[in-house]
Short mmCIF file of C-alpha atoms in Angstrom, two decimals:
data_model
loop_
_atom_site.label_atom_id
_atom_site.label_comp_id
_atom_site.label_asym_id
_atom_site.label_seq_id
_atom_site.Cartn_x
_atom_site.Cartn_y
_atom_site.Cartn_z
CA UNK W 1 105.74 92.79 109.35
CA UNK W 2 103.75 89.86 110.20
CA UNK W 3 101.59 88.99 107.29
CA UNK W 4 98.25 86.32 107.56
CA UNK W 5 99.64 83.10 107.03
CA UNK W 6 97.43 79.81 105.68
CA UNK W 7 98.80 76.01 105.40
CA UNK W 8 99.09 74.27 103.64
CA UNK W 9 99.69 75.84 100.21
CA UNK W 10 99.04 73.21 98.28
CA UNK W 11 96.49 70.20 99.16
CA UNK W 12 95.48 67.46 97.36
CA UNK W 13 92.32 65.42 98.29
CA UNK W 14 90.24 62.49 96.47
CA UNK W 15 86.61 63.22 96.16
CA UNK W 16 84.67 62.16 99.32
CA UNK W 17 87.83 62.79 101.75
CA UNK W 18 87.98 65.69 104.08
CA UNK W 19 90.31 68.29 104.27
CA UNK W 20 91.04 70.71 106.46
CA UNK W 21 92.53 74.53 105.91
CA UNK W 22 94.64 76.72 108.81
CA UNK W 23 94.68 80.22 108.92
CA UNK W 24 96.40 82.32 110.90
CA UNK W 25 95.43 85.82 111.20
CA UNK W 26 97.69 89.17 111.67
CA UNK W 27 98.50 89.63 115.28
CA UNK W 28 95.79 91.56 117.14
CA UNK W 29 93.23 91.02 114.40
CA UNK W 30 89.96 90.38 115.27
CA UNK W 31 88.44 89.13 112.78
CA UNK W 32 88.56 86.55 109.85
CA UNK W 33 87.31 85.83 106.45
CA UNK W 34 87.52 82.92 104.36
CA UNK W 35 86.81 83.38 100.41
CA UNK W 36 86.47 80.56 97.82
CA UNK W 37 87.98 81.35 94.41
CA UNK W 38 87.47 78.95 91.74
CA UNK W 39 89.78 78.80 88.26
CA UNK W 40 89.12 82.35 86.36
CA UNK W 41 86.30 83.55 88.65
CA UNK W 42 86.34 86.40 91.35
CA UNK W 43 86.33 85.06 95.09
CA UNK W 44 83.62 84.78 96.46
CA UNK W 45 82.95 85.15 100.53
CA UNK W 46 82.30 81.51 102.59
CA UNK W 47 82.37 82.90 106.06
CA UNK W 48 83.80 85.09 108.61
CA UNK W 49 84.27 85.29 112.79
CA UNK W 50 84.66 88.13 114.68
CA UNK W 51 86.40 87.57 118.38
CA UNK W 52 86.03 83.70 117.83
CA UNK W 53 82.26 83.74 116.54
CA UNK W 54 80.74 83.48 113.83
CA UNK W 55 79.89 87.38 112.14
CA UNK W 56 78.81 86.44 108.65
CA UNK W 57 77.88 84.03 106.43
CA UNK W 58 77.94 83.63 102.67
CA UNK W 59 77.69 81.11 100.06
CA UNK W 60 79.64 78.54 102.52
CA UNK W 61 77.95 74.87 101.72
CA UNK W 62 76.40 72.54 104.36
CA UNK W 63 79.82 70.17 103.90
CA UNK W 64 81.94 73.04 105.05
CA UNK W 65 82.62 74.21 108.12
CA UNK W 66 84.79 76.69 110.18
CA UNK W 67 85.36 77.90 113.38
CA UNK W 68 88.13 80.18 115.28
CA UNK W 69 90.42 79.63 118.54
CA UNK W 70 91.35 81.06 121.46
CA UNK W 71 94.38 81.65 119.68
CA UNK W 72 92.71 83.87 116.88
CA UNK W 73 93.67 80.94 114.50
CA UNK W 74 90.59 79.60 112.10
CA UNK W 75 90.14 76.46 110.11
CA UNK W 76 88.12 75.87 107.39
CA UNK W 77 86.92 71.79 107.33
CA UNK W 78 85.51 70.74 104.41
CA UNK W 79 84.26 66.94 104.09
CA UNK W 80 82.50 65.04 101.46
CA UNK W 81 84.94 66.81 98.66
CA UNK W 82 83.74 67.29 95.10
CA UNK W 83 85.31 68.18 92.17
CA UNK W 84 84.02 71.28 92.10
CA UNK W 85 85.61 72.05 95.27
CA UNK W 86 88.65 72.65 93.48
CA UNK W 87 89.83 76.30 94.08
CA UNK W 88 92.26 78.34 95.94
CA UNK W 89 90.87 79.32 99.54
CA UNK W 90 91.86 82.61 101.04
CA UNK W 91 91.90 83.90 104.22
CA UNK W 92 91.94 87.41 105.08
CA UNK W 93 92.23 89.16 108.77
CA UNK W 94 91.21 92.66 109.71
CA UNK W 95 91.13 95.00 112.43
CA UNK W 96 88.33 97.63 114.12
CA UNK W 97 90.87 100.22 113.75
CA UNK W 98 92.13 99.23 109.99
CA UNK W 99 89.98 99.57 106.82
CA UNK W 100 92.33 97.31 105.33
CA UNK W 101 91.67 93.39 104.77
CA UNK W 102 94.94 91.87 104.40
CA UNK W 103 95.04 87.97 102.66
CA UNK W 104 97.13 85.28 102.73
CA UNK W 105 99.07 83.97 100.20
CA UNK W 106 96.00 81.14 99.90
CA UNK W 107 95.77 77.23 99.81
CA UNK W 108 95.12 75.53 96.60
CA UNK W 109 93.22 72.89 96.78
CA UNK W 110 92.69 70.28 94.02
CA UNK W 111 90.24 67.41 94.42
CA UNK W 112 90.78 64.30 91.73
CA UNK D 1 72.13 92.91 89.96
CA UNK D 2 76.11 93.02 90.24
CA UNK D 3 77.36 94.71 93.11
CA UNK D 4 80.52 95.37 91.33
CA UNK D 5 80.84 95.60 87.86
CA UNK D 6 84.34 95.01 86.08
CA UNK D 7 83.72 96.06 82.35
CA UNK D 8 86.80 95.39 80.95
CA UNK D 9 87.87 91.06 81.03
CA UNK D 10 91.45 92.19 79.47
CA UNK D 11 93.44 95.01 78.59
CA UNK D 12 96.90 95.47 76.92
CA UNK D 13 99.08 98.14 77.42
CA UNK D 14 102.17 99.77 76.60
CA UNK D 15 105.22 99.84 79.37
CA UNK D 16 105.56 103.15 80.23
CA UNK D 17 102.39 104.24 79.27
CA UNK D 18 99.28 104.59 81.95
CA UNK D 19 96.07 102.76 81.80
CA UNK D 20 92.54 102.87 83.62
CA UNK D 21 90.97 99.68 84.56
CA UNK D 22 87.27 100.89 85.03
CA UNK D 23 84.83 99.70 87.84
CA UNK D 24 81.39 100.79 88.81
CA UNK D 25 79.89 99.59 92.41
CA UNK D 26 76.22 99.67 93.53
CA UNK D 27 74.88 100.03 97.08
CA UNK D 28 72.35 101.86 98.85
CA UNK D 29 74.32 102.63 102.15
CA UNK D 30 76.15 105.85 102.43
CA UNK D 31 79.02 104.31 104.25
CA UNK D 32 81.45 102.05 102.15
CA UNK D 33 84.68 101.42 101.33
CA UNK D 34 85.93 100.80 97.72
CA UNK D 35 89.28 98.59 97.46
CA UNK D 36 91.70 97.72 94.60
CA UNK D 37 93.23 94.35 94.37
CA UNK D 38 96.07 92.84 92.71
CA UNK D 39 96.32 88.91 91.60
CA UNK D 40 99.79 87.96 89.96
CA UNK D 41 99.78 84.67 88.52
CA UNK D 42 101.34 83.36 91.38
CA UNK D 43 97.46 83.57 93.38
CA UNK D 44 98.03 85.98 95.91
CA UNK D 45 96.16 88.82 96.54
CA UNK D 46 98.00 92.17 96.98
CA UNK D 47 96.22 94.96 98.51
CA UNK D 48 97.13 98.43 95.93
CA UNK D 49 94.51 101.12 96.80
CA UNK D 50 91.20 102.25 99.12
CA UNK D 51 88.84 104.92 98.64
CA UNK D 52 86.18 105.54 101.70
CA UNK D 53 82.39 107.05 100.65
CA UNK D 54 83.23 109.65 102.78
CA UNK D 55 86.82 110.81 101.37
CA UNK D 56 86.98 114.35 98.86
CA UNK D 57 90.11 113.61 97.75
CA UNK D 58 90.82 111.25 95.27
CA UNK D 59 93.36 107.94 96.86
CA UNK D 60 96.89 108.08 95.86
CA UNK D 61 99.21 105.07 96.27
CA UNK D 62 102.66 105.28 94.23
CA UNK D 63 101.25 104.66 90.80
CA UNK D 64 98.18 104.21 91.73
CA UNK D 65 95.24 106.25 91.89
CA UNK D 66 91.67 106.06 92.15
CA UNK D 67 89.02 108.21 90.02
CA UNK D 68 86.58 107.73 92.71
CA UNK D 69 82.99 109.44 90.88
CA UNK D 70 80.68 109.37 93.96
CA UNK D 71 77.51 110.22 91.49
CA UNK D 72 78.60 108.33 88.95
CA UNK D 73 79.60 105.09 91.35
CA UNK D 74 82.40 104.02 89.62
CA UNK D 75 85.87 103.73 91.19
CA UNK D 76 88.29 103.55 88.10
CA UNK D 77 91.93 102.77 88.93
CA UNK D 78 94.42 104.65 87.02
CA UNK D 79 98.12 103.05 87.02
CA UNK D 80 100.74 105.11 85.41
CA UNK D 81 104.21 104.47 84.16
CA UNK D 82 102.73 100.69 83.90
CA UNK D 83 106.10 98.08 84.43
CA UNK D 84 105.90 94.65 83.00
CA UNK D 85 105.45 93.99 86.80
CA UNK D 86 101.75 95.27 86.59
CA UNK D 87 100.85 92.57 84.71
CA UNK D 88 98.43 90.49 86.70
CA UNK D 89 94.53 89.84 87.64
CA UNK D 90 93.06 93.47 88.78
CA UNK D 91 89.97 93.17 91.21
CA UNK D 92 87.93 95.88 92.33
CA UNK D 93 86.25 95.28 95.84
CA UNK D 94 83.64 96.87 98.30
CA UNK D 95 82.70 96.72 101.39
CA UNK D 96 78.89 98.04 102.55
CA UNK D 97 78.40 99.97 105.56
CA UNK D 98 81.18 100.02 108.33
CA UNK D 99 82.56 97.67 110.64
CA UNK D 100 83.26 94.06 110.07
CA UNK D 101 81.74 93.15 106.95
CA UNK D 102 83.37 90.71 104.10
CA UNK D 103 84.45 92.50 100.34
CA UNK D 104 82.19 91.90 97.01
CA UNK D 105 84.47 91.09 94.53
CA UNK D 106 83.82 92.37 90.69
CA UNK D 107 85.29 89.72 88.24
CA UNK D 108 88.48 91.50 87.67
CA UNK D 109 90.38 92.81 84.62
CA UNK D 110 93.43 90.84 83.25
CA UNK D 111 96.05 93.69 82.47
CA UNK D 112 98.75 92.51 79.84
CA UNK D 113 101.82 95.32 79.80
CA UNK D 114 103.86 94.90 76.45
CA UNK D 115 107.43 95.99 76.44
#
C-alpha cells in the first residue's frame, strides 16, 4: 500500500539558508500535518491543511511556512535557519473516513 | 497542564515477558481518540494501537492492547510476549473532539527488551 512519502530524508543547511521540505500525502487523503521533533523530545504540531487550506495552526514560527497543491502535495519552507531548527520533520496524512494518521518516514534536518 | 502525561522516561524488560507502558490524557471533550505510537531508532513513526472515547471494549492489535480507564483517563498499553524488536521510543497520542484535528504527543517511554 501506498504509504506518505517526504524528501528529502536527510538535509543539510547552514544557518541563515532556506530549506524547503516535500510531502506527499496517502492517495485520497485530505488532509496534512506537519510535526517538528527535536533530539529526545516528543513532536510537536507546526501546521496542518485540509483540501489545500490551511485547518490548524500550532507552534509553527514566523520563518516557516507551508502550503498544499492541487496535487494534495505540501511543503514546508523554512528560511532564516537556526540551529535550533535542527530536528526531524514529519508529515502525516489522514482521511474523513479514517481515524488513523499515518506518517512518513520524516526528513532530518541538521543546520551547522 | 500536560495534555498527555508519559510517567515512565524508560523501562527494561525481559523478552518474553509483557510490560505496560502507562499514559494518562486530559481533555474536557467527550469525543477523542487515544493513539499508540512506535519510534525505532531509525525515526519513523509506526502507528500500533487506537482507542475511541466512545469504544466499551478494550483495543486489541496482535500484542498489543490498550487498558483504556475512561474515569481514570489513562490509556496504558500493554505489550505481551515483548521481542527484542519492541525495543524503541513508545508515544502515547490524542486527538480532541472529531474531525480533522492534529495529535498531542506525551513525551514517550524508551522500552529496552533484554534477551
Amino acid at each position: 500500500a501506498a504509504g506518505v512519502i517526504q524528501s528529502p530524508r536527510h538535509l543539510i543547511k547552514e544557518k541563515r539558508e532556506t530549506a524547503t521540505l516535500k510531502c506527499y500525502p496517502i492517495p485520497r487523503h485530505d488532509t496534512v500535518y506537519w510535526y517538528q521533533q527535536g533530539p529526545g523530545q516528543d513532536p510537536q504540531f507546526l501546521i496542518s491543511f485540509y483540501e489545500k487550506m490551511q485547518s490548524d495552526k500550532g507552534s509553527i514560527p514566523d520563518r516557516f511556512s507551508a502550503q498544499q497543491f492541487s496535487d494534495y502535495h505540501s511543503e514546508l519552507n523554512m528560511s532564516s535557519l537556526e540551529l535550533g531548527d535542527s530536528a526531524l520533520y514529519f508529515c502525516a496524512s489522514s482521511s474523513q473516513d479514517n481515524y488513523g494518521y499515518t506518517f512518513g518516514s520524516g526528513t532530518r534536518l541538521t543546520v551547522v | 497542564a500536560q495534555k498527555i502525561t508519559q510517567t515512565q522516561p524508560g523501562m527494561f524488560v525481559q523478552e518474553k515477558e509483557a510490560v505496560t507502558l502507562d499514559c494518562t490524557y486530559d481533555t474536557s471533550d467527550q469525543s477523542y481518540g487515544l493513539f499508540w505510537y512506535k519510534q525505532p531508532s531509525s525515526g519513523e513513526m509506526i502507528f500500533l494501537i487506537y482507542q475511541g472515547s466512545y469504544d466499551e471494549q478494550n483495543a486489541t492489535e496482535g500484542r498489543y492492547s490498550l487498558n483504556f480507564q475512561k474515569a481514570r483517563k489513562s490509556a496504558n498499553l500493554v505489550i505481551s510476549a515483548s521481542q527484542l524488536g519492541d525495543s524503541a521510543m513508545y508515544f502515547c497520542a490524542m486527538r480532541e473532539g472529531t474531525g480533522r484535528r492534529a495529535l498531542t504527543f506525551g513525551s514517550g517511554t524508551r522500552l529496552q527488551v533484554q534477551p
